[in-house]
Coordinates of C-alpha atoms and ligand atoms in Angstrom, one line a residue:
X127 CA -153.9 126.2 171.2
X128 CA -152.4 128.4 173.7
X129 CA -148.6 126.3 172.9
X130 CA -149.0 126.6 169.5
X131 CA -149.2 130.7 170.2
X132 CA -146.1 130.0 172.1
X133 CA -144.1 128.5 169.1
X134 CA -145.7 130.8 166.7
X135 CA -144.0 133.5 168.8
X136 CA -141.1 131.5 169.4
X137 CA -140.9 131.5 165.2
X138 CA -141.2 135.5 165.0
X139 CA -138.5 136.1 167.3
X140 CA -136.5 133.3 165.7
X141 CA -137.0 134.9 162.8
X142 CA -135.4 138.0 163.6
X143 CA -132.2 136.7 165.4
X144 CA -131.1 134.9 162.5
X145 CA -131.2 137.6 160.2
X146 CA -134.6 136.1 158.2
X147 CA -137.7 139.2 158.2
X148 CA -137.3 142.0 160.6
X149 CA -140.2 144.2 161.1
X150 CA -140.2 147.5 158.1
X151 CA -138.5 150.6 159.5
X152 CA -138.1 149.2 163.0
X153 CA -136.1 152.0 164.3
X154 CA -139.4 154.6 164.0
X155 CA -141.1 151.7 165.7
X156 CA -142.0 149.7 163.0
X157 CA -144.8 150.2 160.0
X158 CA -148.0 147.8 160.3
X159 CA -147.8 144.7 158.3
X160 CA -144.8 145.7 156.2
X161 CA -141.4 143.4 156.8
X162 CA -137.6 143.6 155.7
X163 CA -136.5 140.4 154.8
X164 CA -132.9 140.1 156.1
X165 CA -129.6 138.5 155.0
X166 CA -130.8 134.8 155.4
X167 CA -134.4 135.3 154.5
X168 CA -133.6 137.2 151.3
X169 CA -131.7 133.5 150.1
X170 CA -134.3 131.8 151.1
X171 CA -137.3 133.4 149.5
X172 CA -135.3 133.8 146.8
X173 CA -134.7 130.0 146.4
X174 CA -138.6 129.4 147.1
X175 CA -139.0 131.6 144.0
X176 CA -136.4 129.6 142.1
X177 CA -138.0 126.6 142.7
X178 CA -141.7 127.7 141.6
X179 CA -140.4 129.5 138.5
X180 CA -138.0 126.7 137.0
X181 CA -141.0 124.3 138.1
X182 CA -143.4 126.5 135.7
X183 CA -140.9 127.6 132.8
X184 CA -138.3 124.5 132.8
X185 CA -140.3 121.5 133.3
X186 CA -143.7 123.0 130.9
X187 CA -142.1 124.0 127.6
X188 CA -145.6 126.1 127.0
X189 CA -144.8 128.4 129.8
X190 CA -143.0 131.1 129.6
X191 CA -142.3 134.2 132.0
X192 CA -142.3 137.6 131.7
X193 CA -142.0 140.7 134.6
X194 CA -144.3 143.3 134.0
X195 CA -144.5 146.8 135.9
X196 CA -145.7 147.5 138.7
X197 CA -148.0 151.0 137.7
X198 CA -150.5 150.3 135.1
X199 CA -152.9 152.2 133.1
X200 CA -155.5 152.7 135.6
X201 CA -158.4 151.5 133.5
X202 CA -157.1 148.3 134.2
X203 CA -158.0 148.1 137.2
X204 CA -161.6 149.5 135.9
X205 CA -161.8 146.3 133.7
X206 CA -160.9 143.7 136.2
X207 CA -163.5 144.7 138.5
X208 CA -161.3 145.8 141.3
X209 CA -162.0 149.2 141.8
X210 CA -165.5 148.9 141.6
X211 CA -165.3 145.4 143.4
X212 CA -162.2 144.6 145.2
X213 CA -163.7 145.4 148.4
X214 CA -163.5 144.1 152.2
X215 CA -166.4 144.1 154.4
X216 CA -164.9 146.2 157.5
X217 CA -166.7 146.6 161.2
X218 CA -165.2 148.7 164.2
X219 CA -165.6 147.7 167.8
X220 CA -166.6 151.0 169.4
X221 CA -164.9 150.1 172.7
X222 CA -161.5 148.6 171.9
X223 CA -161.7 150.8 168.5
X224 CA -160.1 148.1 166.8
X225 CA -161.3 147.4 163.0
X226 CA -161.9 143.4 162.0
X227 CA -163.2 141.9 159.1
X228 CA -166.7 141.0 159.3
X229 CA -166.0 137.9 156.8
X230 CA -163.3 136.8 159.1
X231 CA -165.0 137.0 162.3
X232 CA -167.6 135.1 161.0
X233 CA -165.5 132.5 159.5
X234 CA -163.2 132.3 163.0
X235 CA -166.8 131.8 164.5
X236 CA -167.3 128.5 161.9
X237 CA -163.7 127.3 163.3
X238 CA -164.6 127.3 166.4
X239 CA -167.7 125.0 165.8
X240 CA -165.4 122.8 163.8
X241 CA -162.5 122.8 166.7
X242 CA -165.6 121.7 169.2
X243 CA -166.3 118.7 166.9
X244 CA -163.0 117.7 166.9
X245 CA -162.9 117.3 169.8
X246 CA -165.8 115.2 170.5
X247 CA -164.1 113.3 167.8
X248 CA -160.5 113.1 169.3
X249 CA -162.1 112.4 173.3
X250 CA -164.0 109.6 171.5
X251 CA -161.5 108.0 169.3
X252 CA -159.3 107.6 172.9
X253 CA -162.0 105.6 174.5
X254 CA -162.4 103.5 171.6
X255 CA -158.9 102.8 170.8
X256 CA -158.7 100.7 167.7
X257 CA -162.2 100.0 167.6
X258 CA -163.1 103.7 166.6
X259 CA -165.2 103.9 163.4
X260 CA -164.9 108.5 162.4
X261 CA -167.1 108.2 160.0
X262 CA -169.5 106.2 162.3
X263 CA -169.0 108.5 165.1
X264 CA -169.6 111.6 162.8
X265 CA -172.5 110.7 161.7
X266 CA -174.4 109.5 164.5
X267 CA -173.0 110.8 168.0
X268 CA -175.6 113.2 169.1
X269 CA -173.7 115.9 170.2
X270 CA -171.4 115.8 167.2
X271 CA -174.8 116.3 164.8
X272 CA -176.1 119.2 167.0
X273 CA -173.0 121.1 166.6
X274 CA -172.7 120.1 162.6
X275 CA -176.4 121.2 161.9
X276 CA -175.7 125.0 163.5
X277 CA -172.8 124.9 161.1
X278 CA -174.0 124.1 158.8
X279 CA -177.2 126.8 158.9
X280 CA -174.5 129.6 160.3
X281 CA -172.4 128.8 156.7
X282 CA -175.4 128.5 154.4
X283 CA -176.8 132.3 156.1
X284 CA -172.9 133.4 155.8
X285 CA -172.7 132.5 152.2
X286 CA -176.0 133.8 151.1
X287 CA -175.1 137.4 152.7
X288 CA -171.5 137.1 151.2
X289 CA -172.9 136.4 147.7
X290 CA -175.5 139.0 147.8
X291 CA -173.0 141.4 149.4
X292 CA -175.5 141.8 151.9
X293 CA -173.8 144.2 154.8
X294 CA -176.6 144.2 157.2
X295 CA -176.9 140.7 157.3
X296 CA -173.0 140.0 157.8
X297 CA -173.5 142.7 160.8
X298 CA -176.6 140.8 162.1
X299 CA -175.2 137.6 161.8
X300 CA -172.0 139.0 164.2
X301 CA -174.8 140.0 166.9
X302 CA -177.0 136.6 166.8
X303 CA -173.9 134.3 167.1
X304 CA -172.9 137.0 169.9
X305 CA -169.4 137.7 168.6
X306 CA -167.3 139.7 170.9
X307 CA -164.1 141.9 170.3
X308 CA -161.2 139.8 171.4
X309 CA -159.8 142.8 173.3
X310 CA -162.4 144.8 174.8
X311 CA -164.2 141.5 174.9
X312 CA -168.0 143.8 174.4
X313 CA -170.2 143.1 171.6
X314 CA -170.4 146.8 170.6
X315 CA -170.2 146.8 167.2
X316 CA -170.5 149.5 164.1
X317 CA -172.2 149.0 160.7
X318 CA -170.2 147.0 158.4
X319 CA -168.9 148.9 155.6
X320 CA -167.0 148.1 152.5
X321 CA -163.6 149.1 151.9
X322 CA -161.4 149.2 149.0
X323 CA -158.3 147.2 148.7
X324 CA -156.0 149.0 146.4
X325 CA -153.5 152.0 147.3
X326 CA -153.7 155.1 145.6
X327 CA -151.2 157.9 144.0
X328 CA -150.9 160.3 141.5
X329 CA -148.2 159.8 138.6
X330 CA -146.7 163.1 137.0
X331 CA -147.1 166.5 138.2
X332 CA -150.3 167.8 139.9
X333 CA -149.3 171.3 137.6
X334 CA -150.3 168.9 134.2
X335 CA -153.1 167.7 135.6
X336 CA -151.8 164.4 137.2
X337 CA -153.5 160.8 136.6
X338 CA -154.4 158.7 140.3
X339 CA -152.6 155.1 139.3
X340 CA -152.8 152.2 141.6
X341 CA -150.4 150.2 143.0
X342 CA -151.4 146.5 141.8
X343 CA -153.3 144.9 143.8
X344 CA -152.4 141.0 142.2
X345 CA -150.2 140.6 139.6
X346 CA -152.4 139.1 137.1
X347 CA -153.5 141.8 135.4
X348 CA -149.9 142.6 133.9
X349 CA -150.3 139.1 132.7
X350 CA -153.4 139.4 131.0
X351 CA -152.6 143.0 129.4
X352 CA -149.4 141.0 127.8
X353 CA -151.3 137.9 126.9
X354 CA -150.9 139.5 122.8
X355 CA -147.4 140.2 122.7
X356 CA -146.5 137.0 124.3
X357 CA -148.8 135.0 122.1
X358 CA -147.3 136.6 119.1
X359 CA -143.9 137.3 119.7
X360 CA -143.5 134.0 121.4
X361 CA -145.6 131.9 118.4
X362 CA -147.8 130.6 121.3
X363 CA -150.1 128.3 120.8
X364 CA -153.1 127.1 122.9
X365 CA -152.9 125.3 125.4
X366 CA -149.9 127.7 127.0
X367 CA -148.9 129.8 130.1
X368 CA -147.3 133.0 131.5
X369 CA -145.9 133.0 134.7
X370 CA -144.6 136.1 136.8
X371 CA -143.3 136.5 140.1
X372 CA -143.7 139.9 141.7
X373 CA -144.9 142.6 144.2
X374 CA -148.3 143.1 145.1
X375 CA -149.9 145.9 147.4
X376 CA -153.6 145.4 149.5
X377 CA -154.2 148.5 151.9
X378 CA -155.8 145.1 154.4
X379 CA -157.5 146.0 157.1
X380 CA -156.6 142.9 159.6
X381 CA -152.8 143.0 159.4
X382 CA -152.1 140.0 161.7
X383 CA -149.7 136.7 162.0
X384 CA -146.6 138.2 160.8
X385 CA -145.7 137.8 157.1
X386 CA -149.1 135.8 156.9
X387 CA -151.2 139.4 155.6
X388 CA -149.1 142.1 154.6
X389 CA -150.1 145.5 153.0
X390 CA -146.9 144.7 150.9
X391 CA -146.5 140.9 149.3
X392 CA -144.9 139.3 146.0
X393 CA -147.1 137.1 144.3
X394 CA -146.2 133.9 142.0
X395 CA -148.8 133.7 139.5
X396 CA -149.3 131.8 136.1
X397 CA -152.3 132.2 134.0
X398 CA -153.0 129.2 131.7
X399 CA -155.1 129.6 128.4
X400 CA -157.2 127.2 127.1
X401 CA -159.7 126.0 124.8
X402 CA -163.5 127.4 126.1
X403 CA -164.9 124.5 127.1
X404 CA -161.7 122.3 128.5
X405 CA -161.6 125.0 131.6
X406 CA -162.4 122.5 134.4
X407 CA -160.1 119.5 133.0
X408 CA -157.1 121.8 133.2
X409 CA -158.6 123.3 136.9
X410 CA -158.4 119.6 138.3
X411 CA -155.0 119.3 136.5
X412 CA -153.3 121.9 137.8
X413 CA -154.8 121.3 141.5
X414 CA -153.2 117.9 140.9
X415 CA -149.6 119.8 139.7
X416 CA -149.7 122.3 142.4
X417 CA -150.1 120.0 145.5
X418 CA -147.2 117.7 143.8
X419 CA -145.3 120.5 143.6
X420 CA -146.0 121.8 147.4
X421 CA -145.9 118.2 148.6
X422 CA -142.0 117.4 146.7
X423 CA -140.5 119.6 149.4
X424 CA -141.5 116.9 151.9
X425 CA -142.7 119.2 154.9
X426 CA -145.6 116.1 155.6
X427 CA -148.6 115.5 153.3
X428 CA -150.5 115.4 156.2
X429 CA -150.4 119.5 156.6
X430 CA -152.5 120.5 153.2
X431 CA -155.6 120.3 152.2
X432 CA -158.0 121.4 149.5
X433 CA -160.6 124.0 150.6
X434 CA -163.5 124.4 147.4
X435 CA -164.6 127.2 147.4
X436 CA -168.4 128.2 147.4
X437 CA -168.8 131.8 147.1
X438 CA -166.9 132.1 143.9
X439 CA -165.7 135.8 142.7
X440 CA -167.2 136.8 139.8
X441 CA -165.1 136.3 137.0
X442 CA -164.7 132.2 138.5
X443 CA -166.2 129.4 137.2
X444 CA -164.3 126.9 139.9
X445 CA -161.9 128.1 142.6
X446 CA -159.6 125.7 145.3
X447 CA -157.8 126.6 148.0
X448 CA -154.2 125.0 149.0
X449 CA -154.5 124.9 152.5
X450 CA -151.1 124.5 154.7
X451 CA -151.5 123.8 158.8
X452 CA -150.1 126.9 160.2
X453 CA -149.7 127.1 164.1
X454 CA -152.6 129.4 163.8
X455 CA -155.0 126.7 162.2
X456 CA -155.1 125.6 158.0
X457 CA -154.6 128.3 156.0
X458 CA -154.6 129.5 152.4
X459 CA -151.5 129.4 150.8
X460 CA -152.2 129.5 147.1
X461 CA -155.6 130.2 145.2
X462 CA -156.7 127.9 141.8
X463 CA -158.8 129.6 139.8
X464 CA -160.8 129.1 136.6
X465 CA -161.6 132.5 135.3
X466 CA -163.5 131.6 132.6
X467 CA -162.8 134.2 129.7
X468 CA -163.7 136.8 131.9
X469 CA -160.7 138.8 132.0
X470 CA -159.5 139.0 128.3
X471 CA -162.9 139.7 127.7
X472 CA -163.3 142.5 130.1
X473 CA -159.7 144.1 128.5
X474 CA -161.2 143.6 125.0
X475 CA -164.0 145.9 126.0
X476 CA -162.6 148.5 127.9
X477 CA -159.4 148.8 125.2
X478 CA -161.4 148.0 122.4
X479 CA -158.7 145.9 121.2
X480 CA -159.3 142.7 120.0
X481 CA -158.2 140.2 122.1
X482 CA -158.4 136.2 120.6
X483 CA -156.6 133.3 119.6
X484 CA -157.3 131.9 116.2
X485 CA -157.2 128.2 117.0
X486 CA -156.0 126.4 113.5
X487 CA -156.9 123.2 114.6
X488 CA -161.2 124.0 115.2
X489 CA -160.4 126.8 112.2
X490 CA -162.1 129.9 114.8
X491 CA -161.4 132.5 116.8
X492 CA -162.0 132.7 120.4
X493 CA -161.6 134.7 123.3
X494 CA -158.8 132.0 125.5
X495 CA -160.3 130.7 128.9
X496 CA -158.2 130.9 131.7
X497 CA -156.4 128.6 135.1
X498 CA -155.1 130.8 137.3
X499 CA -152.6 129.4 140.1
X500 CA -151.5 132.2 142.6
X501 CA -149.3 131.5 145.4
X502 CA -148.5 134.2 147.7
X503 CA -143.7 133.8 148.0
X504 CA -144.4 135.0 152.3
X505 CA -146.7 132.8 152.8
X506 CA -145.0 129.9 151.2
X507 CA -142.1 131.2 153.2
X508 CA -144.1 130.8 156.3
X509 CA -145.3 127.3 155.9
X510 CA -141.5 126.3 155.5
X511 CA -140.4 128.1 158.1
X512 CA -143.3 126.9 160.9
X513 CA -142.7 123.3 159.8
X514 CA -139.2 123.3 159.7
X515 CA -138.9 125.2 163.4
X516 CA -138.3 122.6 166.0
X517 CA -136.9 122.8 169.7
X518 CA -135.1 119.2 169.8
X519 CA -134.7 117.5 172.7
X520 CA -131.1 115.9 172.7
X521 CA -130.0 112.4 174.6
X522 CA -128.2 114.5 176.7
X523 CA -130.3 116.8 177.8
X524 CA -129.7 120.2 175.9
X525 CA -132.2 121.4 173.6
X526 CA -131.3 122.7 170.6
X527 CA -133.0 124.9 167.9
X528 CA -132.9 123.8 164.5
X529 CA -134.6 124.5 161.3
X530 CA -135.0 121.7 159.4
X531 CA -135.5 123.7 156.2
X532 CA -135.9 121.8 152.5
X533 CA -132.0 121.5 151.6
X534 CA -132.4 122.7 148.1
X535 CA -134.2 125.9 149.8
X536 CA -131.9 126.4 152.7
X537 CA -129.9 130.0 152.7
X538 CA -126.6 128.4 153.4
X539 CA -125.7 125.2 152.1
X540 CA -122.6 124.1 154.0
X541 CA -120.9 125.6 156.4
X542 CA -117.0 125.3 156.2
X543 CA -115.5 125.3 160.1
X544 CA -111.5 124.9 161.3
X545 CA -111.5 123.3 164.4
X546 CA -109.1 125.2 165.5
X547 CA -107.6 128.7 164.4
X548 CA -104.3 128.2 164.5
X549 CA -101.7 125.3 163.0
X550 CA -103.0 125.9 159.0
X551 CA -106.2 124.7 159.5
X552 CA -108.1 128.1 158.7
X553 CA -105.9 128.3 155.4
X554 CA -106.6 124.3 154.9
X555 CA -110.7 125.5 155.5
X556 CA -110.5 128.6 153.5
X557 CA -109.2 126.4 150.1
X558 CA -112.4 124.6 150.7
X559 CA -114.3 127.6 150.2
X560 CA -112.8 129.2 147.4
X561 CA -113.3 126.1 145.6
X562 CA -117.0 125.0 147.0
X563 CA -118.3 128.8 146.9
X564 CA -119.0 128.2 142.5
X565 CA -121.9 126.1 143.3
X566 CA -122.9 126.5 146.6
X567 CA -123.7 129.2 148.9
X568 CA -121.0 128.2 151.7
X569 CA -120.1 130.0 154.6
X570 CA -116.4 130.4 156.7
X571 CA -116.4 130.3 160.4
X572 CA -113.8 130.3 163.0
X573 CA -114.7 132.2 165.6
X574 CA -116.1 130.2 169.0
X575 CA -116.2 126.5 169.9
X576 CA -117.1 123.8 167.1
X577 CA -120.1 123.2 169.1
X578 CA -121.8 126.3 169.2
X579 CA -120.8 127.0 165.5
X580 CA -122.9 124.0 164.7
X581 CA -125.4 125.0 166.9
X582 CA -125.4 128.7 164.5
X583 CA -125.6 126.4 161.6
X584 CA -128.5 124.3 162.8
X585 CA -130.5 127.6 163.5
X586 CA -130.4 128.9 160.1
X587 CA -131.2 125.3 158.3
X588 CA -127.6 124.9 156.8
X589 CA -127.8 121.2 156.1
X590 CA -124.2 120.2 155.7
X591 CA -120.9 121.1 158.3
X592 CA -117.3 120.3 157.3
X593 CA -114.9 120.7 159.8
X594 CA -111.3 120.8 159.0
X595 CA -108.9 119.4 161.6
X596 CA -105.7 118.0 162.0
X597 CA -105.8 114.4 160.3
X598 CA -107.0 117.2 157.0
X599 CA -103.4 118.1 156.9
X600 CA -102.4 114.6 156.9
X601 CA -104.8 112.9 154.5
X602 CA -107.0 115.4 152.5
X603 CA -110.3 113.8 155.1
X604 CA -112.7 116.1 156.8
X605 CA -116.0 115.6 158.9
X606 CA -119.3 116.3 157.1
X607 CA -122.0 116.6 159.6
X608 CA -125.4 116.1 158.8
X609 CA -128.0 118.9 160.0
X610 CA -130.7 116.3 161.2
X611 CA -129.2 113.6 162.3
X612 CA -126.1 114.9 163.1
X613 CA -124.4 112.1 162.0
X614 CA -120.6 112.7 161.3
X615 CA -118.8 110.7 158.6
X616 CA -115.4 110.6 157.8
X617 CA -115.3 112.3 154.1
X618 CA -112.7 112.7 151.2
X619 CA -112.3 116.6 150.3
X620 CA -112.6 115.3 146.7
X621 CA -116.4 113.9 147.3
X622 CA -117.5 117.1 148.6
X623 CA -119.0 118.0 145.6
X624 CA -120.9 115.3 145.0
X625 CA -122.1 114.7 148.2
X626 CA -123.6 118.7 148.9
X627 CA -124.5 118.2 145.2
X628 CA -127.1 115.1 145.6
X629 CA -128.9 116.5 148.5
X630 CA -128.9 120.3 147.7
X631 CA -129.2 120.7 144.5
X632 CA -132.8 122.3 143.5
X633 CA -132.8 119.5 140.3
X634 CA -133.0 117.2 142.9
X635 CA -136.7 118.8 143.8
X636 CA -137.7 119.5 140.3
X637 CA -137.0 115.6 139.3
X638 CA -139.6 115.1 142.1
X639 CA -142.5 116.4 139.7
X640 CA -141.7 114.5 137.2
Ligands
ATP205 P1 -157.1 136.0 151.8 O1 -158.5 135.4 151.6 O2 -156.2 135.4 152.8 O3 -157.2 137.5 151.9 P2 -157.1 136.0 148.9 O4 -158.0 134.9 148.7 O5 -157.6 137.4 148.8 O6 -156.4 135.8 150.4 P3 -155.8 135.8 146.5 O7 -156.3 137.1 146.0 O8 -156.3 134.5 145.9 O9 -155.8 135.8 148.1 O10 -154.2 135.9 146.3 C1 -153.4 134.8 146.0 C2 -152.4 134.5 147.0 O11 -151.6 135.7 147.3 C3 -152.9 134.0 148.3 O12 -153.1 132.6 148.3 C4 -151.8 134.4 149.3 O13 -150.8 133.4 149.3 C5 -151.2 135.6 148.7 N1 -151.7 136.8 149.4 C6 -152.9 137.4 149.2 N2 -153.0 138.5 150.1 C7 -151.9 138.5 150.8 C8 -151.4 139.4 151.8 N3 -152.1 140.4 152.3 N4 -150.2 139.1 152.4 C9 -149.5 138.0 151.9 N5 -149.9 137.2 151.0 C10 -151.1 137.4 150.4

């Protein structure tokens, strides 16, 4: 655990050398869980937001997009529960005076049951080699069952307090399982209070009597206040979604691992309305849809996982977890939701607009049921950067750093390099470029030996080098070195294209789904 802390650190700083997230307003020492993305991570994120959005409103001809604002009427944000609801169990350690959330204590506590039994599991499967039967071992070893059976009892008492919002019980569950502050290390806890999520401001001028807005807190909402102009201008018919990518805000109380919790996110959401009653075939469809789609970019299957949920919010009828294995543990990346008709229901009342779909083929009118998918674009930007972070070990000794980053997502596609700058190769290099730079985000460099410029190029993911030399005066050949294998072939200037083209190309991905 304590290596995988190492590279997780390793990551940040990475991170911030090669121009991907710097800390927000580092130079008055930073602002808490706020980051700059920088001149590398900008392409990237953005291409990670390419990829969900034409996946959503190329290859589904019933979704469309839309970008609404971020300020909102704030009865909004009455209807969809969230001021009343959208609230955090807080507790303060009296001694360090740091602030947690009692939820995630509690669920760090059920973690570290689970890592004990994997263990068990892992020392066992060694002694039995081959012959080792999990299932077997699971369910008869008897240390493994005492350990599952005071999970099991914490998570059923854990639940049961979550669902009835039951603070004292949270806070008594925190002193029985004798949880301590991971800095001060006491067990000197406060009450556990609830805290609301959502920033606050006022809009116009406190002289006219100003109106408190929110800053959105998910960007759903914008979806849902649309779902009639879209449905109407855009001649929608059921089944059919919206998609939007943009900022959301949570004032979080743990603002830990990096871009993992911010107070300031962007969102990719897409609310899909259905037929009442065909909720929970399109749920298990577009769990199916969305792990394709996370799975195409071919970071290892192995490293997601469903997570069901079973305290469901209120407006949920079914709710999943994607789960992606950070170096910090599995983690949620993107939330499934059925939402039942909760929403446009909930706008219906408080607008007193009517809000339905008059479905021609069952000849009524109905309030649409809802799939919510919701993927959070730092977090997804996370997960590619942790699993594409490696320190290689070369035949020769040297290490070298390398992100082996989805091509199609990579900031910098090729990298065009004269061997040398002198003799007309940097001219020879620089035609390359102007004629490669229509299609692909490619990058000139000159300066330093060819080996450390690759080295450069392997830190920031860039999966293709061309390296103009000599024998390209002569006969129109250059190199083309391969990021990951760092194979170097002997290429035509002419199949450029088409080489960069078949591996970087985001169609490439998309054609995955299919
Ligand atoms: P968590 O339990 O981690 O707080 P959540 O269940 O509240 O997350 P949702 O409300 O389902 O999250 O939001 C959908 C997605 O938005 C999440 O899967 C995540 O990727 C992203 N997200 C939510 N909160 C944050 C945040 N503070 N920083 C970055 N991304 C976030």
């Amino acid at each position: 655990m304590a290596q995988q802390e190492d590279v997780f650190k390793k990551i940040v700083s990475h991170a911030k050398e090669y121009g991907f997230v710097f800390p927000s307003s580092e130079i008055y020492d930073g602002l808490s869980a706020v980051y700059d993305y920088g001149q590398n991570g900008v392409e990237l994120k953005n291409n990670i937001k390419r990829y969900w959005w034409d996946a959503m409103t190329l290859l589904h001809e019933n979704i469309v997009g839309i970008d609404s604002a971020i300020f909102m009427h704030p009865t909004i944000w009455k209807a969809s529960g969230h001021v009343d609801a959208f609230n955090d169990p807080l507790i303060d350690n009296r001694d360090s005076k740091k602030r947690y959330r009692a939820d995630v204590l509690i669920e760090d506590q059920l973690a570290k049951i689970d890592d004990k039994i994997n263990k068990e599991v892992a020392k066992a499967a060694k002694r039995f080699g081959d012959a080792f039967d999990e299932a077997q071992f699971r369910a008869t070893n008897g240390r493994v069952l005492e350990y599952q059976a005071k999970r099991d009892a914490l998570h059923e008492r854990f639940s049961q307090a979550m669902n009835d919002n039951n603070l004292e019980e949270l806070r008594q569950i925190i002193l029985d399982e004798e949880i301590v502050c991971p800095i001060s290390g006491t067990k000197n806890w406060t009450e556990v209070r609830q805290f609301n999520l959502m920033f606050k401001t006022e809009m116009g001028s406190t002289a006219d009597g100003s109106m408190t807005v929110y800053l959105r807190p998910e960007t759903a909402q914008g979806i849902f206040v649309n779902y009639l102009n879209v449905q109407k201008t855009g001649r929608m018919r059921i089944p059919f979604g919206i998609a939007q990518i943009g900022k959301a805000f949570r004032n979080e109380i743990v603002a830990r691992q990096f871009i993992f919790r911010m107070r300031e996110f962007e969102q990719m959401e897409m609310q899909f309305f259905v037929r009442p009653g065909e909720e929970l075939k399109w749920f298990s469809q577009w769990k199916e849809w969305r792990l394709k789609w996370h799975k195409a970019l071919g970071l290892g299957d192995e490293k997601y996982r469903y997570h069901d949920h079973d305290k469901l919010a209120h407006y949920a009828n079914a709710a999943t977890d994607i789960e992606f294995r950070m170096p910090f543990g599995f983690k949620e990346v993107e939330g499934i939701h059925s939402r039942t008709n909760f929403d446009l229901s909930q706008h219906e009342k408080f607008s007193g607009k009517k809000i339905q779909y008059f479905d021609p083929e069952l000849n009524e009118s109905y309030v649409p049921y809802v799939i919510e998918t919701s993927i959070g674009v730092d977090r997804m930007f996370l997960s590619v950067l942790c699993s594409s972070y490696e320190e290689e070990q070369l035949p020769n000794g040297e290490t070298r750093t390398v992100l082996h980053l989805p091509a199609p997502l990579a900031p910098v596609k090729c990298a065009v390099l004269p061997l040398v700058r002198k003799d007309g190769l940097p001219e020879k290099a620089r035609e390359i470029v102007d004629d490669l730079k229509f299609d692909f985000a490619t990058h000139y460099e000159e300066k330093d030996a060819i080996g450390k410029r690759y080295r450069r190029q392997d830190a920031i993911g860039t999966p293709f080098c061309i390296t103009v030399d000599h024998q390209t005066l002569e006969d129109n050949t250059v190199t083309l070195r391969e990021r990951d294998s760092m194979q170097q072939t002997r290429v035509n200037i002419s199949d450029l294209h088409t080489l960069i083209h078949d591996r970087v190309s985001l169609s490439s991905l998309l054609r995955k789904l299919k």
